[in-house]
Short mmCIF file of C-alpha atoms in Angstrom, two decimals:
data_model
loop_
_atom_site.label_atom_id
_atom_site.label_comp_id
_atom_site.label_asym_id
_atom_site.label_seq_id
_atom_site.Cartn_x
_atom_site.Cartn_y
_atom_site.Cartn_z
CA UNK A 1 38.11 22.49 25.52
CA UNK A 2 39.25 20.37 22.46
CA UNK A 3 37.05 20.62 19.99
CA UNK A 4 39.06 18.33 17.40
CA UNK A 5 36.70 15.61 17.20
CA UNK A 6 33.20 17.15 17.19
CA UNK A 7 33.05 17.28 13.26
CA UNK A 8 33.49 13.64 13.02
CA UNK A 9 30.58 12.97 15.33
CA UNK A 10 28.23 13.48 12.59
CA UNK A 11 30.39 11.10 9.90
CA UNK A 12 31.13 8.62 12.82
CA UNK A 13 26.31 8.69 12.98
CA UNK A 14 25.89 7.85 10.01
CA UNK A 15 28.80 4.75 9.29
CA UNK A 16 27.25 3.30 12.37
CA UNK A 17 24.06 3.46 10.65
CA UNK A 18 25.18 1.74 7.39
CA UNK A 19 26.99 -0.79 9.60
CA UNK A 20 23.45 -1.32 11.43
CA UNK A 21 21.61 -1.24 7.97
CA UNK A 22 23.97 -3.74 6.46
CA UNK A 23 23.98 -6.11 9.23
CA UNK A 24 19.92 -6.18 9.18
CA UNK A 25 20.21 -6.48 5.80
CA UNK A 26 22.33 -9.71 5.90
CA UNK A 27 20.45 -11.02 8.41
CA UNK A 28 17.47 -10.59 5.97
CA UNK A 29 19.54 -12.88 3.29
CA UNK A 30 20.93 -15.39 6.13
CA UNK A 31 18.06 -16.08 7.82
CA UNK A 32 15.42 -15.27 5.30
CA UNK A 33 13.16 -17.17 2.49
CA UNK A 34 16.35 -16.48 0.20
CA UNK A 35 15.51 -19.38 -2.57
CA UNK A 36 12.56 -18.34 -2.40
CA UNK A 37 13.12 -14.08 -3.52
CA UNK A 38 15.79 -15.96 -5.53
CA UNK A 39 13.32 -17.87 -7.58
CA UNK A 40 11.42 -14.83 -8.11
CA UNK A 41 14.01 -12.38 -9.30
CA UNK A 42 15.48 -14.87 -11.48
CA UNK A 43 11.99 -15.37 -13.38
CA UNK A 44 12.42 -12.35 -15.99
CA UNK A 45 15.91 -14.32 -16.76
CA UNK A 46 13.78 -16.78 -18.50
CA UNK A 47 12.41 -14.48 -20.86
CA UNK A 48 14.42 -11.82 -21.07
CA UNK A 49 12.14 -9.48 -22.63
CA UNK A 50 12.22 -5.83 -22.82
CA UNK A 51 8.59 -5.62 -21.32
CA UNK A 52 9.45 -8.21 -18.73
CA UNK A 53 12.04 -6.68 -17.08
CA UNK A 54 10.76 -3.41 -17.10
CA UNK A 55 6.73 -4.02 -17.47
CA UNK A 56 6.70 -6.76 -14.07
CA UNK A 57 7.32 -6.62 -10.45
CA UNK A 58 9.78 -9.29 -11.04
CA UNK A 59 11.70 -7.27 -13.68
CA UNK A 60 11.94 -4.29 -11.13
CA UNK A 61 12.76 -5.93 -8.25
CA UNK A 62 15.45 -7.44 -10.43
CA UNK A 63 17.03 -4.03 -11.93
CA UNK A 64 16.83 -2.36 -8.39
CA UNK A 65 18.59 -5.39 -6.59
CA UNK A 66 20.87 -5.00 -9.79
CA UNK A 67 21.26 -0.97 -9.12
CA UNK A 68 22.35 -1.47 -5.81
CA UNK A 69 26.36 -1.11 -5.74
CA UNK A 70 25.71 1.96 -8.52
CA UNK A 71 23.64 3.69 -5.39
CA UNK A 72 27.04 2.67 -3.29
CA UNK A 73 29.21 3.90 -5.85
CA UNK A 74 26.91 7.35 -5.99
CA UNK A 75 27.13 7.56 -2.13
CA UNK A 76 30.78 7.26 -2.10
CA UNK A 77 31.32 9.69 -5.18
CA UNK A 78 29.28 12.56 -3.82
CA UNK A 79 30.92 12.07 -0.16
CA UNK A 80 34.34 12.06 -1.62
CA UNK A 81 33.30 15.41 -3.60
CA UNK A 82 31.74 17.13 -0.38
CA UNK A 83 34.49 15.97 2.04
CA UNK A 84 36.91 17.84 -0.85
CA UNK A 85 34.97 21.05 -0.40
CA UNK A 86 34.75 21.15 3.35
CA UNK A 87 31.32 20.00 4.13
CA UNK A 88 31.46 18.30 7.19
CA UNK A 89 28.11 16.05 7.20
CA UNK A 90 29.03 14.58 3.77
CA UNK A 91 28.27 11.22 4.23
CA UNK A 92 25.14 11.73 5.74
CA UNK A 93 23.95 14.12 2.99
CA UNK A 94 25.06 11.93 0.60
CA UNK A 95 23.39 8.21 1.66
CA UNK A 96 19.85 10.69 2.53
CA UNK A 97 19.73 12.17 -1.78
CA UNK A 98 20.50 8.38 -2.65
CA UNK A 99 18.57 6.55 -0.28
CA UNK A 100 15.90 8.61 -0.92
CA UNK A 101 15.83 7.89 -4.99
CA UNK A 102 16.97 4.24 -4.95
CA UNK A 103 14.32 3.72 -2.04
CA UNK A 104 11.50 5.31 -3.93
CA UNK A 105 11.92 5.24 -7.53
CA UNK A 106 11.48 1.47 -7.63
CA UNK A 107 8.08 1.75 -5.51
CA UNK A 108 6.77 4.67 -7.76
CA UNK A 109 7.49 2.33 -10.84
CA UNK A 110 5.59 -0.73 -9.33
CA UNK A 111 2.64 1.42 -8.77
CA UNK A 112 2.75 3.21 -12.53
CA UNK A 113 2.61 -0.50 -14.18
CA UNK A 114 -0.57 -1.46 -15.29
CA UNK A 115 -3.37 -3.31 -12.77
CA UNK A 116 -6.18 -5.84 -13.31
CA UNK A 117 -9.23 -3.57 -13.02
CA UNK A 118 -11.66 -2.76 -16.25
CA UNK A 119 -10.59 1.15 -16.76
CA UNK A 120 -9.67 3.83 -14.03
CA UNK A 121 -11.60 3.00 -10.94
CA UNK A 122 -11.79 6.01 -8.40
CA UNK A 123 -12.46 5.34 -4.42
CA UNK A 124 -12.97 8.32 -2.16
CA UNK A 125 -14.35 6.46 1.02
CA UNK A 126 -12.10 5.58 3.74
CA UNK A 127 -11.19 2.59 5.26
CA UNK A 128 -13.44 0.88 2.35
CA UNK A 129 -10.57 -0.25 0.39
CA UNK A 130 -8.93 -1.24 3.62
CA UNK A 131 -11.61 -3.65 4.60
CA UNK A 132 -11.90 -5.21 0.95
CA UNK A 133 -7.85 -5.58 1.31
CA UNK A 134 -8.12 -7.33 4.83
CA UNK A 135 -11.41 -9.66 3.62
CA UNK A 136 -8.96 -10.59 0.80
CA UNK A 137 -5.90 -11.93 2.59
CA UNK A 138 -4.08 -9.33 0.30
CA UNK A 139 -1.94 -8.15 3.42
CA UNK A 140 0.96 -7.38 1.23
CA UNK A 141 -0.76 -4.66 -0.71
CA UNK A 142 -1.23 -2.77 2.52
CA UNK A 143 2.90 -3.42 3.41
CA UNK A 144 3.62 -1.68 -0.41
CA UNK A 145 1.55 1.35 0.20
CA UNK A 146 3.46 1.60 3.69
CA UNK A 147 6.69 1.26 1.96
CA UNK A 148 6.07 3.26 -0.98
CA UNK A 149 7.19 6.70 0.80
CA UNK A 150 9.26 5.03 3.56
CA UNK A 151 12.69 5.99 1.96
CA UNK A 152 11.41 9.55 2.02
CA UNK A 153 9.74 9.66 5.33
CA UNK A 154 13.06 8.24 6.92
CA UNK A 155 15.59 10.56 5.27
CA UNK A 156 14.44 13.30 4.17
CA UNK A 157 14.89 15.26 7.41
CA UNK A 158 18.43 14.07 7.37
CA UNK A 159 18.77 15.91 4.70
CA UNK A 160 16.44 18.53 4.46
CA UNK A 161 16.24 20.95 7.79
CA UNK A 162 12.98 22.37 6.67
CA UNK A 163 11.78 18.49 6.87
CA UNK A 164 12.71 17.85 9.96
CA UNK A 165 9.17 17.59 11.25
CA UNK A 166 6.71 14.58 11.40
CA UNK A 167 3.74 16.58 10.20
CA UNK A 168 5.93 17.75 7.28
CA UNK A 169 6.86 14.54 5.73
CA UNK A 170 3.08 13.64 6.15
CA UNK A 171 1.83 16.66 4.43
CA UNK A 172 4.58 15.91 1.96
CA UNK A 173 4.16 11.91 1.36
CA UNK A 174 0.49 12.87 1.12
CA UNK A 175 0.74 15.45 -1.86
CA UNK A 176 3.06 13.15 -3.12
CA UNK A 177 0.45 9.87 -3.19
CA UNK A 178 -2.40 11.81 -4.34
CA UNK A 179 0.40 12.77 -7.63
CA UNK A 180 0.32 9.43 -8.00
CA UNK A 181 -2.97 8.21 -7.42
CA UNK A 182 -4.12 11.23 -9.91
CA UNK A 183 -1.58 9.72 -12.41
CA UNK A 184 -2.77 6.24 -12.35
CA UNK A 185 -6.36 7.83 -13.05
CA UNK A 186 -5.32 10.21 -16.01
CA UNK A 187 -3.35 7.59 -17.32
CA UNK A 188 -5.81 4.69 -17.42
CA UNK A 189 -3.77 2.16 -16.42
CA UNK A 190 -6.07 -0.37 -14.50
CA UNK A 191 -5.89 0.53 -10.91
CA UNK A 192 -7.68 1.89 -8.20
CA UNK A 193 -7.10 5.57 -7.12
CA UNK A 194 -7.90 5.75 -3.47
CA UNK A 195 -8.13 7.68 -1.14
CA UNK A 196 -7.29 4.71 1.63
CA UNK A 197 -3.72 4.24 -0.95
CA UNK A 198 -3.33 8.37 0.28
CA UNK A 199 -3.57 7.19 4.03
CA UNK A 200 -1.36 4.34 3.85
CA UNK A 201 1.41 5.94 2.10
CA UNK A 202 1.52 9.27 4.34
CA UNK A 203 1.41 6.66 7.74
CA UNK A 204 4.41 4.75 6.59
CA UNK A 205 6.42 8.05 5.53
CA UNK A 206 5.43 9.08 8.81
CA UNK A 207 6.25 6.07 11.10
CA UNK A 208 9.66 5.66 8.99
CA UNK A 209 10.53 9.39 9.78
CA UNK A 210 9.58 8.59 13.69
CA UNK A 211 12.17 6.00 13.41
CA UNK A 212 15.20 8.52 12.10
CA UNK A 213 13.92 11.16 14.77
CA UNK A 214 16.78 10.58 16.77
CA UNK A 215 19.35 11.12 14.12
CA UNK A 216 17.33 14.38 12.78
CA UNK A 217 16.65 15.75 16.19
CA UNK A 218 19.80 15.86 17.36
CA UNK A 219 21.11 18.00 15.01
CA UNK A 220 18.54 20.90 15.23
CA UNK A 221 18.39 20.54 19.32
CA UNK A 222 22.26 21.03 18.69
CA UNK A 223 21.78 24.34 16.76
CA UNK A 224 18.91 25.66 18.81
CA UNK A 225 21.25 24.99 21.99
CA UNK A 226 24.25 27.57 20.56
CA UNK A 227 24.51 30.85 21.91
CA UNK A 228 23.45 33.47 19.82
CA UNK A 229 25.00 37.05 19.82
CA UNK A 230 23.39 39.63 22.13
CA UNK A 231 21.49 42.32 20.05
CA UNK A 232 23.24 45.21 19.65
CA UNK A 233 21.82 48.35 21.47
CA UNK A 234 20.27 50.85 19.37
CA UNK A 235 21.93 54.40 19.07
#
């Protein structure tokens, strides 16, 4: 049996998956409200303040937009560097350790900038802050908390074998929120630490990691499906 082309299955995976992530993506700008997220990410050009472009949502949005053919250029660099030494799943390995940074960092800094409450505000009934959210038409908060950890819910098993489990990225997105939520508190910055925030973020690292499960699975049913050597009779 030729066994020539089975490394490249992995590398062949993952370009289809950029391919499929880049057509969605410029689908997104074709077909999308683009002057509209234009208009917005041009707004901290107008006053191109320190505090604006790193103290706003606008400002953020901006540099991360911005910081997006640096996160290509990573990708590429650390590929290159693996595929040098051997390592056969380089590309995937490298787009996860980006993905995962450009695809959280930004959401970790949104939720760090200050709010519009009076002091720290702690809420540790559930579904409370949910119904307030929904009452308030505020539909997009809910989408940011599912976000927030989506980057890390969908690649980290790529990445990580230890990770490759749906109740692991949920235990892990959850530690990771209440880090947050604990740091909004201790820092004073405005907001409300919640306990419904906790929920949201865990469900969307766990829904995005449901959605990779075929590309993660594969892998480890792969491994699990290889002989192993017969134990060697005692003397």
């Amino acid at each position: 049996m030729d066994h020539s082309e089975s490394p490249s299955a992995p590398t062949r995976r993952t370009r289809r998956t950029v391919i499929g992530l880049a057509i969605l993506a410029a689908a997104v700008v074709a077909f999308g409200p683009g002057h509209g997220v234009l208009r917005i990410l041009s707004m901290p050009l107008r006053r191109p303040g320190w505090d604006v472009w790193v103290g706003t949502f606008n400002g953020v949005a901006l540099i991360t937009v911005a910081a997006l053919p640096l996160a290509a250029l990573a990708v590429w660099a650390l590929a290159r560097r693996r595929l040098a030494a051997g390592v056969t799943s380089a590309w995937r390995m490298s787009l996860a350790e980006v993905g995962i940074v450009y695809g959280t960092v930004p959401w970790v800094w949104i939720t760090m900038l200050p709010g519009d409450e009076s002091g720290a505000v702690v809420s540790l009934a559930p579904l409370r802050d949910l119904h307030t959210v929904f009452e308030a038409g505020a539909t997009f908060q809910i989408l940011g908390n599912l976000l927030l950890f989506a980057a890390l819910g969908l690649l980290a098993p790529l990445r990580f074998a230890a990770l490759a489990s749906v109740s692991r990225i949920l235990a892990l997105a959850a530690g990771c929120s209440v880090l947050v939520e604990t740091a909004q508190y201790v820092l004073r910055l405005d907001r409300v630490s919640s306990v419904d925030d906790v929920l949201l973020n865990a469900a969307g690292a766990g829904l995005a990691a449901l959605a990779s499960r075929p590309w993660w699975r594969a892998p480890a049913e792969a491994s699990s499906d290889r002989p192993r050597p017969a134990p060697v009779p005692g003397r």
